[in-house]
PDB file of C-alpha atoms in Angstrom:
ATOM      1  CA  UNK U   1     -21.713 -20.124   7.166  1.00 46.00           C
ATOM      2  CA  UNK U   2     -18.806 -17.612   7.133  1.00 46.00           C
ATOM      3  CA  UNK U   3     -16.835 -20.186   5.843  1.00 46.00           C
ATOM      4  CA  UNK U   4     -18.789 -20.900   2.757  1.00 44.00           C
ATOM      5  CA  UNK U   5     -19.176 -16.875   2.125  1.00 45.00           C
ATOM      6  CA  UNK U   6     -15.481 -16.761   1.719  1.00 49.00           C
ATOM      7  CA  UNK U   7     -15.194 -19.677  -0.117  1.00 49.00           C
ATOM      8  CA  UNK U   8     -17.806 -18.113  -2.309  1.00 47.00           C
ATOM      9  CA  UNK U   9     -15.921 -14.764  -2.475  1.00 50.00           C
ATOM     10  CA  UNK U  10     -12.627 -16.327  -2.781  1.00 50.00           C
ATOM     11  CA  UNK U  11     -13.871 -18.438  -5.953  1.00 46.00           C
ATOM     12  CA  UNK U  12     -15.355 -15.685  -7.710  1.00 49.00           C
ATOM     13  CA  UNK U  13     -12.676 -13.040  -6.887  1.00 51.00           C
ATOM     14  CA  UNK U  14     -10.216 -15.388  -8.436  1.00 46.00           C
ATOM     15  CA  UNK U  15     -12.930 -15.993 -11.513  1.00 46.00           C
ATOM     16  CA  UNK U  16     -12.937 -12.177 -12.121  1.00 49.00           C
ATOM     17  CA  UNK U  17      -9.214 -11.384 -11.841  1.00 47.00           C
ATOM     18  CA  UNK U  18      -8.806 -14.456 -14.828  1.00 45.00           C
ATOM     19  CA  UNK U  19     -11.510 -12.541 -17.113  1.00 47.00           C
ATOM     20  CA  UNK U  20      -9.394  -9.479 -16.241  1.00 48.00           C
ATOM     21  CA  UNK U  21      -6.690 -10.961 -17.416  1.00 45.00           C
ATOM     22  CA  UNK U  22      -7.947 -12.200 -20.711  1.00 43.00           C
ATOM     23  CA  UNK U  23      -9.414  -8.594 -21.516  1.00 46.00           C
ATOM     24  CA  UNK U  24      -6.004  -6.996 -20.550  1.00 46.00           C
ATOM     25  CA  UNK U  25      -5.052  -8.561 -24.139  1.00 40.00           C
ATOM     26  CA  UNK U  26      -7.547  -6.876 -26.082  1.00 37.00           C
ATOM     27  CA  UNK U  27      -8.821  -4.370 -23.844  1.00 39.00           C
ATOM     28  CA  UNK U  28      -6.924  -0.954 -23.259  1.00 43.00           C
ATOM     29  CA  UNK U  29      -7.039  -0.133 -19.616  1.00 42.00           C
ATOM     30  CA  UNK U  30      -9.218   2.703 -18.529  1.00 43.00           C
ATOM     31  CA  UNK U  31      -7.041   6.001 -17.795  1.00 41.00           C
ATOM     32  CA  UNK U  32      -7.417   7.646 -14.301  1.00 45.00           C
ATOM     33  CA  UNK U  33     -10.034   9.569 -13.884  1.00 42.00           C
ATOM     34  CA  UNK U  34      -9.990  13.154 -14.291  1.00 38.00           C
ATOM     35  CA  UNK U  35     -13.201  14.248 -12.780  1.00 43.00           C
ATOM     36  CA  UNK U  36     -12.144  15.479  -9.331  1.00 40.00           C
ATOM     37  CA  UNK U  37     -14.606  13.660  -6.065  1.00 41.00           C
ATOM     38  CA  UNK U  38     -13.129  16.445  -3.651  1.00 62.00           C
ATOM     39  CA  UNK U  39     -11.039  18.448  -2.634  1.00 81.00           C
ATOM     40  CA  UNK U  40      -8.271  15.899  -2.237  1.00 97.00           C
ATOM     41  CA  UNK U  41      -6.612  13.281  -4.180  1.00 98.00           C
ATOM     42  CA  UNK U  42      -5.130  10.676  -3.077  1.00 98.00           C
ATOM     43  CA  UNK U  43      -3.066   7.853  -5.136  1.00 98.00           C
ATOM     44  CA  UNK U  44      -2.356   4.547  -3.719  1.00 99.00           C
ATOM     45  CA  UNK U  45       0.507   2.723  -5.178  1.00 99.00           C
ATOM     46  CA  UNK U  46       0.798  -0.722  -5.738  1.00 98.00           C
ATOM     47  CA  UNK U  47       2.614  -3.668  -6.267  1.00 98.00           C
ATOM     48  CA  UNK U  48       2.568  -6.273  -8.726  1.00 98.00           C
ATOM     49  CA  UNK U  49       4.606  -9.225  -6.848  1.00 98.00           C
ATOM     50  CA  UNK U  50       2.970 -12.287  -6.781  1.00 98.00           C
ATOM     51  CA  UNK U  51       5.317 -14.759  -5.075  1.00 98.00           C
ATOM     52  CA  UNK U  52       8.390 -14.310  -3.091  1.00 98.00           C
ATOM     53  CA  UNK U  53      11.116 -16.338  -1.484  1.00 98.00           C
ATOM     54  CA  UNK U  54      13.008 -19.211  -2.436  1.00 97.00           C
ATOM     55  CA  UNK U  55       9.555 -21.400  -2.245  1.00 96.00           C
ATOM     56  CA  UNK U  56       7.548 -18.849  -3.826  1.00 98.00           C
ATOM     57  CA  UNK U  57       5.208 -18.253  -1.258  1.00 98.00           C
ATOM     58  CA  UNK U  58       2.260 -16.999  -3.198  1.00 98.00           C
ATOM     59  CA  UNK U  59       1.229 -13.139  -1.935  1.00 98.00           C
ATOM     60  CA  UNK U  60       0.393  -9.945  -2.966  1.00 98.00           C
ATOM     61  CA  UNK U  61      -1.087  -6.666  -1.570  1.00 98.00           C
ATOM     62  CA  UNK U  62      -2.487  -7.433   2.413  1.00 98.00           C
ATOM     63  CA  UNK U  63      -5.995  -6.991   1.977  1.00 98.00           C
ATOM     64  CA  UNK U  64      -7.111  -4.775   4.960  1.00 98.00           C
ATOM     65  CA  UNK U  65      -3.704  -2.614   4.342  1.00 98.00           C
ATOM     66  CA  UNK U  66      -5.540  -1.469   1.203  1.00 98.00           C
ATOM     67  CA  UNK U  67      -9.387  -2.102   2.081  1.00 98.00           C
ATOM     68  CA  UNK U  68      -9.251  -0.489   5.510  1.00 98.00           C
ATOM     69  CA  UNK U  69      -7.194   2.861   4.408  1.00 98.00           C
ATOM     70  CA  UNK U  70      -9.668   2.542   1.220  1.00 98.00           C
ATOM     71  CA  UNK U  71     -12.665   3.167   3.309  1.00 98.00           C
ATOM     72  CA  UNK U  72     -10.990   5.662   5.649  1.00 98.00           C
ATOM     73  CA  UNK U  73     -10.186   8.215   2.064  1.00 98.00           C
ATOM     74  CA  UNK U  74     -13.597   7.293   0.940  1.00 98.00           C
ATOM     75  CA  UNK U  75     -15.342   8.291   4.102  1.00 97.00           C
ATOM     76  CA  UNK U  76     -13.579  11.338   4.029  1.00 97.00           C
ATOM     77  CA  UNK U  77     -14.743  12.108   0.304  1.00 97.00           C
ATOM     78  CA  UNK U  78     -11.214  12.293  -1.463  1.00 97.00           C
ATOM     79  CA  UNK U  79     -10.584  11.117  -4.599  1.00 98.00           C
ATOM     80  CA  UNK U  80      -8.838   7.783  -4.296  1.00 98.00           C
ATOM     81  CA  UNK U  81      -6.893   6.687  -7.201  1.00 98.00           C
ATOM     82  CA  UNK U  82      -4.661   3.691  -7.742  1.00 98.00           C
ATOM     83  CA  UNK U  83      -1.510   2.937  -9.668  1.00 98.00           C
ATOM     84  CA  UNK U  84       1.187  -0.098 -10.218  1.00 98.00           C
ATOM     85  CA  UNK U  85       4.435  -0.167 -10.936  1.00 98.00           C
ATOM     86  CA  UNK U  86       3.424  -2.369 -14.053  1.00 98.00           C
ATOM     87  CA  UNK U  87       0.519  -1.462 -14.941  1.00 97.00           C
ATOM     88  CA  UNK U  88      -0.825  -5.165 -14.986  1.00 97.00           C
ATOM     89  CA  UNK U  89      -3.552  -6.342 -12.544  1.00 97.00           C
ATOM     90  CA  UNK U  90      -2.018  -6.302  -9.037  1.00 98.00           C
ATOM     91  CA  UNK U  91      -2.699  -9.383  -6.804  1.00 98.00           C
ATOM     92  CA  UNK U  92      -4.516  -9.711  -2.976  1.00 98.00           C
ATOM     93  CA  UNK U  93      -3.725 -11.820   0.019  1.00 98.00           C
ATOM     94  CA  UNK U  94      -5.239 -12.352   2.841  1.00 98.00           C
ATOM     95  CA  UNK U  95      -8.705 -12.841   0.960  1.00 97.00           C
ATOM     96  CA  UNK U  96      -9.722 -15.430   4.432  1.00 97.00           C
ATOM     97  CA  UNK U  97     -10.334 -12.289   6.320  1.00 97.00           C
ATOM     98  CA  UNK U  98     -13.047 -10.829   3.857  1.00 97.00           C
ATOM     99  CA  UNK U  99     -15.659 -11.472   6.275  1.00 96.00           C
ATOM    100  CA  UNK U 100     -14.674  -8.158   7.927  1.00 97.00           C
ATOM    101  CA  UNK U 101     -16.852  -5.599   6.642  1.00 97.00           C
ATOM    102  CA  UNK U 102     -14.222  -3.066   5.394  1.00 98.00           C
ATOM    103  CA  UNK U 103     -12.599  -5.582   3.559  1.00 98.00           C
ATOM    104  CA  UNK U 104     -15.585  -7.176   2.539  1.00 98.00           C
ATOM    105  CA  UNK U 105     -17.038  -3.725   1.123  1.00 98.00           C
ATOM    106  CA  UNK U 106     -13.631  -3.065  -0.446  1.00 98.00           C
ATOM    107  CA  UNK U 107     -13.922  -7.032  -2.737  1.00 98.00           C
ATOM    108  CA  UNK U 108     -17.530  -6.522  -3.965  1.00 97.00           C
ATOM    109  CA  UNK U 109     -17.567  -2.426  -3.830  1.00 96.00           C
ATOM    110  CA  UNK U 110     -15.740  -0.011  -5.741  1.00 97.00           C
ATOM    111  CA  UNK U 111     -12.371  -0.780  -4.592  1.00 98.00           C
ATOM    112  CA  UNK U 112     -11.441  -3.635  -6.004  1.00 98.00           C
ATOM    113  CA  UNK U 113     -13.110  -2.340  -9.337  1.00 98.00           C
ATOM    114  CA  UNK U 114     -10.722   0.235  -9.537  1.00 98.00           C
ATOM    115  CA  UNK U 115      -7.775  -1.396  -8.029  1.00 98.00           C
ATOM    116  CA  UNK U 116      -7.520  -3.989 -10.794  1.00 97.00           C
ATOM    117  CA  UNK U 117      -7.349  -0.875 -13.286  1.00 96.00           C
ATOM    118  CA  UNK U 118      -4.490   0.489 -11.839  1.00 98.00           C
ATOM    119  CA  UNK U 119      -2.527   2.770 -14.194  1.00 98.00           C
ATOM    120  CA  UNK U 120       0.995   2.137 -14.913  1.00 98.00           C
ATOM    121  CA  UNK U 121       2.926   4.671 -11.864  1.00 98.00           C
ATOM    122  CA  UNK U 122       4.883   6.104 -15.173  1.00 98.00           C
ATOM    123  CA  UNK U 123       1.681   6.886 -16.968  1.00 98.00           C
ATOM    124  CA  UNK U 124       0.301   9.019 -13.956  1.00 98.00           C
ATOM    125  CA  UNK U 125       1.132  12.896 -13.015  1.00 98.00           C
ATOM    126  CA  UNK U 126       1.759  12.230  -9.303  1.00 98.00           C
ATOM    127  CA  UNK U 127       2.239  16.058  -9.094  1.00 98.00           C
ATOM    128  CA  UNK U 128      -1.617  16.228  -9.136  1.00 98.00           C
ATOM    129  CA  UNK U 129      -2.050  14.050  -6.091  1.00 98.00           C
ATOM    130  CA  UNK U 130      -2.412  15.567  -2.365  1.00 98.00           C
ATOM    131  CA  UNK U 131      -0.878  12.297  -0.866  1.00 98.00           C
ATOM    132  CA  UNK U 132       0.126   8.688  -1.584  1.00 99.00           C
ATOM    133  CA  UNK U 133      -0.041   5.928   0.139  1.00 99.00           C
ATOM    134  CA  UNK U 134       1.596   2.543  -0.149  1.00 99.00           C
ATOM    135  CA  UNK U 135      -0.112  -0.684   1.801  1.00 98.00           C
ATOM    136  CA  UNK U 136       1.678  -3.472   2.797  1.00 98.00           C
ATOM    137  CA  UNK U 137       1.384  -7.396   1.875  1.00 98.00           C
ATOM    138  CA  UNK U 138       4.978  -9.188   1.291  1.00 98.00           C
ATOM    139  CA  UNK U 139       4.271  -7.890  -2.106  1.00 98.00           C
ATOM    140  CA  UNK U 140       6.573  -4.777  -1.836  1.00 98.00           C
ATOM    141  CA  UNK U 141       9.585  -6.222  -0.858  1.00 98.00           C
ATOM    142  CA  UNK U 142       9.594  -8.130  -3.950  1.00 98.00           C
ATOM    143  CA  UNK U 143       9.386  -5.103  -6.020  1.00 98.00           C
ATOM    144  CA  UNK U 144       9.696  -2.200  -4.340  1.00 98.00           C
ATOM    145  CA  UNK U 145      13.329  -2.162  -2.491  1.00 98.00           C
ATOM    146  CA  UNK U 146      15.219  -0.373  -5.466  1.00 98.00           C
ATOM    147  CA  UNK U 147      12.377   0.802  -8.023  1.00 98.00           C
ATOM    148  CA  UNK U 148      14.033   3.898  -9.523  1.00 98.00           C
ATOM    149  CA  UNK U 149      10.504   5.667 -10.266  1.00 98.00           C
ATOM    150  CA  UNK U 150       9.181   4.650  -7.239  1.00 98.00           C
ATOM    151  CA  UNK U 151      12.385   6.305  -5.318  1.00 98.00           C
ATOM    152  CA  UNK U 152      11.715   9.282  -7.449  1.00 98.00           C
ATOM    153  CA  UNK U 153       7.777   9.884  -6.972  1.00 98.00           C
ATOM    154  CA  UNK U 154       8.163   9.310  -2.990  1.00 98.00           C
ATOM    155  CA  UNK U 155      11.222  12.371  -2.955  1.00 98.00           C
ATOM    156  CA  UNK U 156       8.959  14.723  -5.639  1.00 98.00           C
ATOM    157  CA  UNK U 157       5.829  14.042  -3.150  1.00 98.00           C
ATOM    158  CA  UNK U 158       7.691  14.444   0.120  1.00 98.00           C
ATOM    159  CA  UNK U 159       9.515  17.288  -0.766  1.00 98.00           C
ATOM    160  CA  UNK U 160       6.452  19.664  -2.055  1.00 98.00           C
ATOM    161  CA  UNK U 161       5.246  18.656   1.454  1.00 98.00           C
ATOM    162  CA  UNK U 162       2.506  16.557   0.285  1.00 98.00           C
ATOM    163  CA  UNK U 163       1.798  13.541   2.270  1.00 98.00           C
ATOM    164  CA  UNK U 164       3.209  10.182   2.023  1.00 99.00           C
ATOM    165  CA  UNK U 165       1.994   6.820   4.119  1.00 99.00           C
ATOM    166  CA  UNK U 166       3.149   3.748   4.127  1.00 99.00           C
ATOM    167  CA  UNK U 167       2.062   0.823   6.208  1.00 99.00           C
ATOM    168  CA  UNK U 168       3.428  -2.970   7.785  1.00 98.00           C
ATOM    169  CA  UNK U 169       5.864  -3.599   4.654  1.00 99.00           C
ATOM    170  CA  UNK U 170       5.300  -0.777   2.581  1.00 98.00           C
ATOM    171  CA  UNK U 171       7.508   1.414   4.153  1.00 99.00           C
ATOM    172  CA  UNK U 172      10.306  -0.736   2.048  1.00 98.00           C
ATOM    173  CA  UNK U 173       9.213   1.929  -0.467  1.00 98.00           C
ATOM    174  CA  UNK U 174      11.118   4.789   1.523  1.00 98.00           C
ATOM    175  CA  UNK U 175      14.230   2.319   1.633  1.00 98.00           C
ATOM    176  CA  UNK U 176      17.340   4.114  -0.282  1.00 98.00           C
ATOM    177  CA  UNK U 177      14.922   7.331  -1.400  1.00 98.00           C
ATOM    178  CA  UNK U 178      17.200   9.662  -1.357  1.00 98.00           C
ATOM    179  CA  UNK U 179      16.381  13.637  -0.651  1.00 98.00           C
ATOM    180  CA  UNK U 180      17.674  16.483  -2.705  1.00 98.00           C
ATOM    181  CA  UNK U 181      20.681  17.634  -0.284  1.00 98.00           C
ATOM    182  CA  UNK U 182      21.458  13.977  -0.874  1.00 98.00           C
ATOM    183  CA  UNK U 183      19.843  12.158   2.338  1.00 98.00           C
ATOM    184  CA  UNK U 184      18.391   9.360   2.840  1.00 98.00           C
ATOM    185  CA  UNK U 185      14.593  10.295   3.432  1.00 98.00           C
ATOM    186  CA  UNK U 186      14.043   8.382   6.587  1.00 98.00           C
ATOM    187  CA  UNK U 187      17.494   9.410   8.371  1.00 98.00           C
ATOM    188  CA  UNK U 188      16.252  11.405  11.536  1.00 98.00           C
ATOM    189  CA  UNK U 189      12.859  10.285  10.988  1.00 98.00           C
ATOM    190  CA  UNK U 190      10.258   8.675  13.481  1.00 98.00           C
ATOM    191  CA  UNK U 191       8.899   6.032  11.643  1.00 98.00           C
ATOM    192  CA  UNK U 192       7.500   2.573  12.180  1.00 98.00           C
ATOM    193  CA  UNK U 193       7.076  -0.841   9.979  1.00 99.00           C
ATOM    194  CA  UNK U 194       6.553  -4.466  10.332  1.00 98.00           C
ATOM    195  CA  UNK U 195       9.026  -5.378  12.921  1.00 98.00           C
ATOM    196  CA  UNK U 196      12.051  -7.795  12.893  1.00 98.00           C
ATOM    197  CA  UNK U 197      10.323  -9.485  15.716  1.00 98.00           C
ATOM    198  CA  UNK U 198       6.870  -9.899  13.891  1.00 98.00           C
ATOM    199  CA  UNK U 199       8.456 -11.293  10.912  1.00 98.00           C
ATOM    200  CA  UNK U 200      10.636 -13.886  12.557  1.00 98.00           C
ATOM    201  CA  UNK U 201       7.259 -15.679  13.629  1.00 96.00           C
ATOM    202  CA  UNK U 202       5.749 -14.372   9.615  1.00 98.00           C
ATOM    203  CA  UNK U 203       7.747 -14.403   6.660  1.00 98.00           C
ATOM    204  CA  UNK U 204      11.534 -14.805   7.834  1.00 98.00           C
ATOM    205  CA  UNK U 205      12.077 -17.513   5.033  1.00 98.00           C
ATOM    206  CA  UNK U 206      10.862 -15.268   2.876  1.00 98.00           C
ATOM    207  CA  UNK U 207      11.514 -12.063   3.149  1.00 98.00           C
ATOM    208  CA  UNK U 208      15.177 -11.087   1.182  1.00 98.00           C
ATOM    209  CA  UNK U 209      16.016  -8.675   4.206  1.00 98.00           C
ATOM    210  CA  UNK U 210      14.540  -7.461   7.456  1.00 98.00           C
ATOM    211  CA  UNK U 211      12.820  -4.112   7.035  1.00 98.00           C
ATOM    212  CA  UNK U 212      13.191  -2.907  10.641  1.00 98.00           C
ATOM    213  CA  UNK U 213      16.853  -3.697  10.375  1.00 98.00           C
ATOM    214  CA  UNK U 214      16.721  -1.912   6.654  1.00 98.00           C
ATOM    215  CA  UNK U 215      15.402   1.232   7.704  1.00 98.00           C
ATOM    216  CA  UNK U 216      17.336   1.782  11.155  1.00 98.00           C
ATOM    217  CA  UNK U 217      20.521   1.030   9.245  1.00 98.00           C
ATOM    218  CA  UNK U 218      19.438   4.712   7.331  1.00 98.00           C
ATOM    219  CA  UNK U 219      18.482   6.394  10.266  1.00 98.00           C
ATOM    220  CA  UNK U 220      15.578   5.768  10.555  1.00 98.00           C
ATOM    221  CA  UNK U 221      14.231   6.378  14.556  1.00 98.00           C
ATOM    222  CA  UNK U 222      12.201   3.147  14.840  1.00 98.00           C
ATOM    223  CA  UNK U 223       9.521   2.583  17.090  1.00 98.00           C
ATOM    224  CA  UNK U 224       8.205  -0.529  17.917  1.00 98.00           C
ATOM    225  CA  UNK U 225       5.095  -1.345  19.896  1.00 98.00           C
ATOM    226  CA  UNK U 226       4.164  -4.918  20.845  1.00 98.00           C
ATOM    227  CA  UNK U 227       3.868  -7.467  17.861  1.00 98.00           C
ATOM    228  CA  UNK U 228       0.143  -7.041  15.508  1.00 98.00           C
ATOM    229  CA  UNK U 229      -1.158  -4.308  18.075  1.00 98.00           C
ATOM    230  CA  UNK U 230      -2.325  -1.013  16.434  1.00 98.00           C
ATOM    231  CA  UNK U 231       0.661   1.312  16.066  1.00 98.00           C
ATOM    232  CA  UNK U 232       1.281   4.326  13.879  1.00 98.00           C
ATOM    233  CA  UNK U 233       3.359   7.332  13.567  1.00 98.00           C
ATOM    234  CA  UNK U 234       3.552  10.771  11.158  1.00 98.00           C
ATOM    235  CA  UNK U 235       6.407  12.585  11.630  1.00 98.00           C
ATOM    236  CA  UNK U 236       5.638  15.710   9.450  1.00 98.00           C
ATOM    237  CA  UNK U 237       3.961  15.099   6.531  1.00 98.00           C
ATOM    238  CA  UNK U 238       5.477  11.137   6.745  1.00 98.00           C
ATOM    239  CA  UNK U 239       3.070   8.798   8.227  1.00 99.00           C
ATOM    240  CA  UNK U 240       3.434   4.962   8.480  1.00 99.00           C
ATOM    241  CA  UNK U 241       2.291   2.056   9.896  1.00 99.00           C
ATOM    242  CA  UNK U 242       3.706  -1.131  11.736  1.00 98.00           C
ATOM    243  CA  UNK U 243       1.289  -3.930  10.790  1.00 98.00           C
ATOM    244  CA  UNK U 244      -2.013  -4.761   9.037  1.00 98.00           C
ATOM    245  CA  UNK U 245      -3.636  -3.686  12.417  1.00 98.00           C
ATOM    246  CA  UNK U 246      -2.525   0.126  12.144  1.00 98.00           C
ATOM    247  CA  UNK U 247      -3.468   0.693   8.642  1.00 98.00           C
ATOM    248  CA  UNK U 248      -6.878   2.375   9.647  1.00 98.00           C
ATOM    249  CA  UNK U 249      -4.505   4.602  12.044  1.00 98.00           C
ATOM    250  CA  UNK U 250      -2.012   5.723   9.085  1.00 99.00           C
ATOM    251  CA  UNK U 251      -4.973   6.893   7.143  1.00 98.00           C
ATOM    252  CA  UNK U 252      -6.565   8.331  10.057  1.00 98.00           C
ATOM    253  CA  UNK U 253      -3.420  10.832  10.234  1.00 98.00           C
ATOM    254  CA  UNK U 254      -3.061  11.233   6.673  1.00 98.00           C
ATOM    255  CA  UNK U 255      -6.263  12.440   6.572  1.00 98.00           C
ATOM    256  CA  UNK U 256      -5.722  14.767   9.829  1.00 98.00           C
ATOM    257  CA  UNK U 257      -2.619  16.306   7.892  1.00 98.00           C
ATOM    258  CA  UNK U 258      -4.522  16.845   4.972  1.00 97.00           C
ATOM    259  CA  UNK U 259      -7.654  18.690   6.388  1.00 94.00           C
ATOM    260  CA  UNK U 260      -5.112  21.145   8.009  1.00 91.00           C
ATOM    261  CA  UNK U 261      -3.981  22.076   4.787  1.00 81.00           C
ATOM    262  CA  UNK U 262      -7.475  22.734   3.566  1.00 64.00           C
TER     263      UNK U 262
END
């Protein structure tokens, strides 16, 4: 029976992101919306990879990376916003696993809704935002290693102290972001992501670099905890997470930072 529900779901997700498509011609996208939920805003930025590799292993954004924190933010009444760095339609993997209910919630809910109207990153006044947050999915190393804008938004955001998260291979987005006094962000800092050792048994064929290896090689204090167990850290107002496992856990501190600055 669950195997027919997520045929089901997987059929008429990919039915809907088509249509999507087709309007995206004629269509204008809807702008983000400027009627505040809360207290808190937060923006979750995406990316818009669809294969990577030499075989082009077909991917996107790890569904519970985004479905799990999505339910956290939404539970906690913030204002949950999404952008790309396109602008066009980001992609899912890891639709198998929307039997769990989070993720499950997050396809046929609001989530997904407003996920495949992301607004173009360049389009959106991050300034506004109280934190981002970038999920994970083999998606971001495609497109997210040397972004310029992307480089810039994460410094702007981390240094006016609001909060940045990041989780499994996300955290390639704080790869070579560079601070004002001309550091690397993540020098010095304790920080986690998808592990060499988890991706040698994942994605090693794939994947143009290991991110472990990445980050460490700027500074970054790396903490590992045994492979696809739940593991995150914030160090200051930086939170991340090592695997699709922890991405509850990263918004679960993001969230704890952001109530103290209530």
């Amino acid at each position: 029976m669950k195997k027919f529900i997520i045929a089901t779901l997987a059929i008429a997700f990919f039915s809907s992101f088509a249509e999507g498509k087709e309007e995206n011609s004629s269509v204008e996208k809807e702008t983000i919306k400027s009627e505040v939920k809360a207290d808190k805003k937060v923006l979750i930025i995406v990316s818009n990879a669809n294969a990577i590799g030499p075989n082009n292993r077909r991917t996107g954004i790890f569904l519970p990376e985004v479905a799990h924190p999505y339910a956290e933010f939404d539970k906690a009444n913030y204002q949950i916003d999404f952008a790309s760095l396109t602008g066009d339609t980001p992609y899912l993997d890891a639709l198998e696993l929307a039997n769990d209910p989070q993720n499950l919630a997050f396809l046929t809910g609001e989530g997904w809704k407003a996920m495949q109207k992301a607004v173009k990153l360049s389009d959106v006044d991050v300034s506004k935002y109280d934190a981002i947050f970038v999920p994970g999915g083999l998606a971001p190393m495609v497109d997210m290693p040397e972004n310029k804008l992307l480089k810039k938004v994460i410094k702007e955001t981390y240094e006016r102290n609001a909060v940045v998260g990041a989780v499994c291979h996300g955290p390639v987005s704080l790869l070579n972001v560079k601070l004002s006094d001309g550091s690397y962000l993540v020098n010095g800092k304790n920080i986690t992501s998808f592990t060499d050792e988890e991706e040698e048994a994942y994605a090693l064929a794939d994947v143009p670099f290991l991110l472990e290896t990445a980050l460490t090689k700027q500074g970054a204090k790396f903490h590992a905890a045994e492979p696809w167990s739940d593991h995150s850290i914030a160090d200051g107002n930086l939170v991340t997470g090592q695997n699709p496992a922890s991405a509850k856990g990263v918004a679960e501190k993001m969230i704890a930072i952001l109530n103290l600055s209530k």
